[in-house]
Amino acid sequence: MSETTAPVTLAASATPVTPAAARSATSGGRRVARLALRTVQVLLALFYATASALPKLIAHPSAVESFDRMGWGSAGMYTIGALELAGAVALLVPVLQSVAATALSGLMVGAFIVQMTVFDGQYAATPLILIVPLILIAWARREQNARLWGLVRGRS
């Protein structure tokens, strides 16, 4: 076979991509992305509810010690625990997902500042790592904010 006919032969044997096939591939990719984002949301909700909020809400000795060291006492500990638990639940409610991720990001900024100032940066990477998927969720679910605003203003 000559060099001039080889590309023609290869091009002729390639399967053509129809517009319907391209849309199907795109929607399949979107489905995978939505599923991956939902999985991250569920994992973050489980983390915030069990590993973060629960020790504060049951006054685990490590949480009590940390909040006493900050000077916030039990009131601060229970407040932060309740906010984390509320954020975890709201991450699973479609209309609240973006707002919850934004609020939890704010909590993580505060946690980072506390880690740097009170605890000498011992666990400062943890809030920074958690902010990344939270910001992704807040951005990806931002269309829900209009729905939430409509509900708040009394419109469906």
Tab-separated table of C-alpha atoms in Angstrom:
chain	number	residue	atom	x	y	z
A	1	MET	CA	0.000	0.000	0.000
A	2	SER	CA	1.385	3.398	-0.860
A	3	GLU	CA	1.716	6.252	1.587
A	4	THR	CA	-0.931	8.288	-0.195
A	5	THR	CA	-3.669	5.668	0.155
A	6	ALA	CA	-3.028	4.756	3.805
A	7	PRO	CA	-4.696	7.846	5.322
A	8	VAL	CA	-7.682	7.434	2.997
A	9	THR	CA	-8.095	3.809	4.046
A	10	LEU	CA	-7.864	4.683	7.739
A	11	ALA	CA	-10.268	7.571	7.390
A	12	ALA	CA	-12.774	5.453	5.517
A	13	SER	CA	-12.731	2.751	8.184
A	14	ALA	CA	-13.279	5.167	11.099
A	15	THR	CA	-16.752	5.169	12.593
A	16	PRO	CA	-18.453	8.517	12.010
A	17	VAL	CA	-19.658	10.394	15.095
A	18	THR	CA	-23.243	11.506	14.709
A	19	PRO	CA	-24.657	14.481	16.611
A	20	ALA	CA	-26.879	12.096	18.605
A	21	ALA	CA	-23.853	10.012	19.633
A	22	ALA	CA	-21.997	13.157	20.687
A	23	ARG	CA	-24.977	14.296	22.813
A	24	SER	CA	-25.208	10.845	24.373
A	25	ALA	CA	-21.513	10.891	25.287
A	26	THR	CA	-21.878	14.380	26.754
A	27	SER	CA	-24.938	13.452	28.810
A	28	GLY	CA	-23.162	10.310	30.012
A	29	GLY	CA	-20.240	12.460	31.129
A	30	ARG	CA	-22.595	14.842	32.907
A	31	ARG	CA	-24.296	11.936	34.650
A	32	VAL	CA	-20.936	10.666	35.906
A	33	ALA	CA	-19.977	14.179	37.072
A	34	ARG	CA	-23.305	14.599	38.916
A	35	LEU	CA	-22.884	11.214	40.566
A	36	ALA	CA	-19.302	12.009	41.585
A	37	LEU	CA	-20.354	15.373	43.030
A	38	ARG	CA	-23.236	13.754	44.917
A	39	THR	CA	-20.845	11.133	46.304
A	40	VAL	CA	-18.500	13.876	47.533
A	41	GLN	CA	-21.457	15.655	49.150
A	42	VAL	CA	-22.548	12.507	50.986
A	43	LEU	CA	-18.996	11.792	52.155
A	44	LEU	CA	-18.568	15.366	53.386
A	45	ALA	CA	-21.938	15.230	55.139
A	46	LEU	CA	-20.916	12.001	56.876
A	47	PHE	CA	-17.584	13.534	57.870
A	48	TYR	CA	-19.122	16.706	59.273
A	49	ALA	CA	-21.866	14.826	61.131
A	50	THR	CA	-19.753	12.054	62.652
A	51	ALA	CA	-16.114	13.127	62.835
A	52	SER	CA	-16.586	16.832	63.378
A	53	ALA	CA	-19.973	17.654	64.946
A	54	LEU	CA	-20.545	14.538	67.045
A	55	PRO	CA	-17.470	14.908	69.306
A	56	LYS	CA	-18.502	18.490	70.050
A	57	LEU	CA	-22.150	17.650	70.680
A	58	ILE	CA	-21.365	14.772	73.055
A	59	ALA	CA	-18.643	16.828	74.785
A	60	HIS	CA	-15.836	14.412	73.963
A	61	PRO	CA	-12.852	15.231	76.203
A	62	SER	CA	-10.668	16.202	73.217
A	63	ALA	CA	-13.282	18.700	72.016
A	64	VAL	CA	-13.779	20.099	75.516
A	65	GLU	CA	-10.031	20.553	75.921
A	66	SER	CA	-9.694	22.278	72.528
A	67	PHE	CA	-12.523	24.731	73.163
A	68	ASP	CA	-11.284	25.467	76.673
A	69	ARG	CA	-7.846	26.210	75.220
A	70	MET	CA	-9.473	28.628	72.751
A	71	GLY	CA	-11.374	30.256	75.602
A	72	TRP	CA	-14.746	29.488	74.014
A	73	GLY	CA	-15.914	26.932	76.553
A	74	SER	CA	-18.865	24.618	76.144
A	75	ALA	CA	-21.156	27.250	74.592
A	76	GLY	CA	-18.765	27.718	71.669
A	77	MET	CA	-18.245	23.973	71.354
A	78	TYR	CA	-21.975	23.215	71.179
A	79	THR	CA	-22.594	26.115	68.797
A	80	ILE	CA	-19.897	25.020	66.339
A	81	GLY	CA	-21.065	21.393	66.632
A	82	ALA	CA	-24.659	22.398	65.889
A	83	LEU	CA	-23.576	24.515	62.898
A	84	GLU	CA	-21.535	21.625	61.518
A	85	LEU	CA	-24.409	19.194	61.968
A	86	ALA	CA	-26.844	21.610	60.308
A	87	GLY	CA	-24.397	22.053	57.422
A	88	ALA	CA	-24.022	18.284	57.061
A	89	VAL	CA	-27.780	17.807	56.822
A	90	ALA	CA	-28.181	20.776	54.463
A	91	LEU	CA	-25.539	19.334	52.111
A	92	LEU	CA	-28.043	16.551	51.422
A	93	VAL	CA	-31.061	18.831	50.784
A	94	PRO	CA	-31.046	19.877	47.103
A	95	VAL	CA	-32.276	23.451	47.586
A	96	LEU	CA	-29.773	24.074	50.415
A	97	GLN	CA	-26.635	22.432	48.982
A	98	SER	CA	-24.904	25.539	47.650
A	99	VAL	CA	-25.686	27.656	50.704
A	100	ALA	CA	-24.576	24.846	53.030
A	101	ALA	CA	-21.287	24.414	51.189
A	102	THR	CA	-20.690	28.171	51.332
A	103	ALA	CA	-21.493	28.315	55.057
A	104	LEU	CA	-19.278	25.326	55.832
A	105	SER	CA	-16.496	26.985	53.812
A	106	GLY	CA	-16.843	30.005	56.081
A	107	LEU	CA	-16.570	27.752	59.122
A	108	MET	CA	-13.430	26.213	57.627
A	109	VAL	CA	-11.876	29.651	57.128
A	110	GLY	CA	-12.520	30.275	60.821
A	111	ALA	CA	-11.107	26.857	61.715
A	112	PHE	CA	-7.972	27.604	59.697
A	113	ILE	CA	-7.478	30.919	61.499
A	114	VAL	CA	-7.960	29.246	64.890
A	115	GLN	CA	-5.538	26.452	63.951
A	116	MET	CA	-2.905	28.998	62.960
A	117	THR	CA	-3.336	31.356	65.924
A	118	VAL	CA	-4.255	29.094	68.843
A	119	PHE	CA	-2.808	25.716	67.890
A	120	ASP	CA	0.334	26.897	66.037
A	121	GLY	CA	-0.848	25.448	62.714
A	122	GLN	CA	-0.847	21.871	63.976
A	123	TYR	CA	-3.857	20.780	61.866
A	124	ALA	CA	-4.190	23.839	59.622
A	125	ALA	CA	-4.173	21.747	56.430
A	126	THR	CA	-7.436	19.977	57.315
A	127	PRO	CA	-9.755	22.989	56.883
A	128	LEU	CA	-7.922	24.007	53.719
A	129	ILE	CA	-8.372	20.529	52.245
A	130	LEU	CA	-12.085	20.555	53.127
A	131	ILE	CA	-12.629	23.977	51.556
A	132	VAL	CA	-11.731	22.681	48.073
A	133	PRO	CA	-14.679	20.270	47.607
A	134	LEU	CA	-16.996	22.666	49.468
A	135	ILE	CA	-16.249	25.460	47.009
A	136	LEU	CA	-16.736	23.023	44.126
A	137	ILE	CA	-20.153	22.030	45.524
A	138	ALA	CA	-21.157	25.661	46.125
A	139	TRP	CA	-20.279	26.543	42.544
A	140	ALA	CA	-21.744	23.433	40.886
A	141	ARG	CA	-25.036	23.707	42.796
A	142	ARG	CA	-25.337	27.502	42.487
A	143	GLU	CA	-28.496	27.274	40.343
A	144	GLN	CA	-30.320	26.118	43.466
A	145	ASN	CA	-29.753	29.556	45.040
A	146	ALA	CA	-32.401	31.108	42.779
A	147	ARG	CA	-34.864	28.395	43.830
A	148	LEU	CA	-34.054	28.977	47.485
A	149	TRP	CA	-34.414	32.731	47.094
A	150	GLY	CA	-37.823	32.188	45.493
A	151	LEU	CA	-38.899	30.006	48.406
A	152	VAL	CA	-37.685	32.571	50.916
A	153	ARG	CA	-39.578	35.356	49.124
A	154	GLY	CA	-42.735	33.242	48.984
A	155	ARG	CA	-42.548	32.153	45.359
A	156	SER	CA	-42.256	28.553	44.231
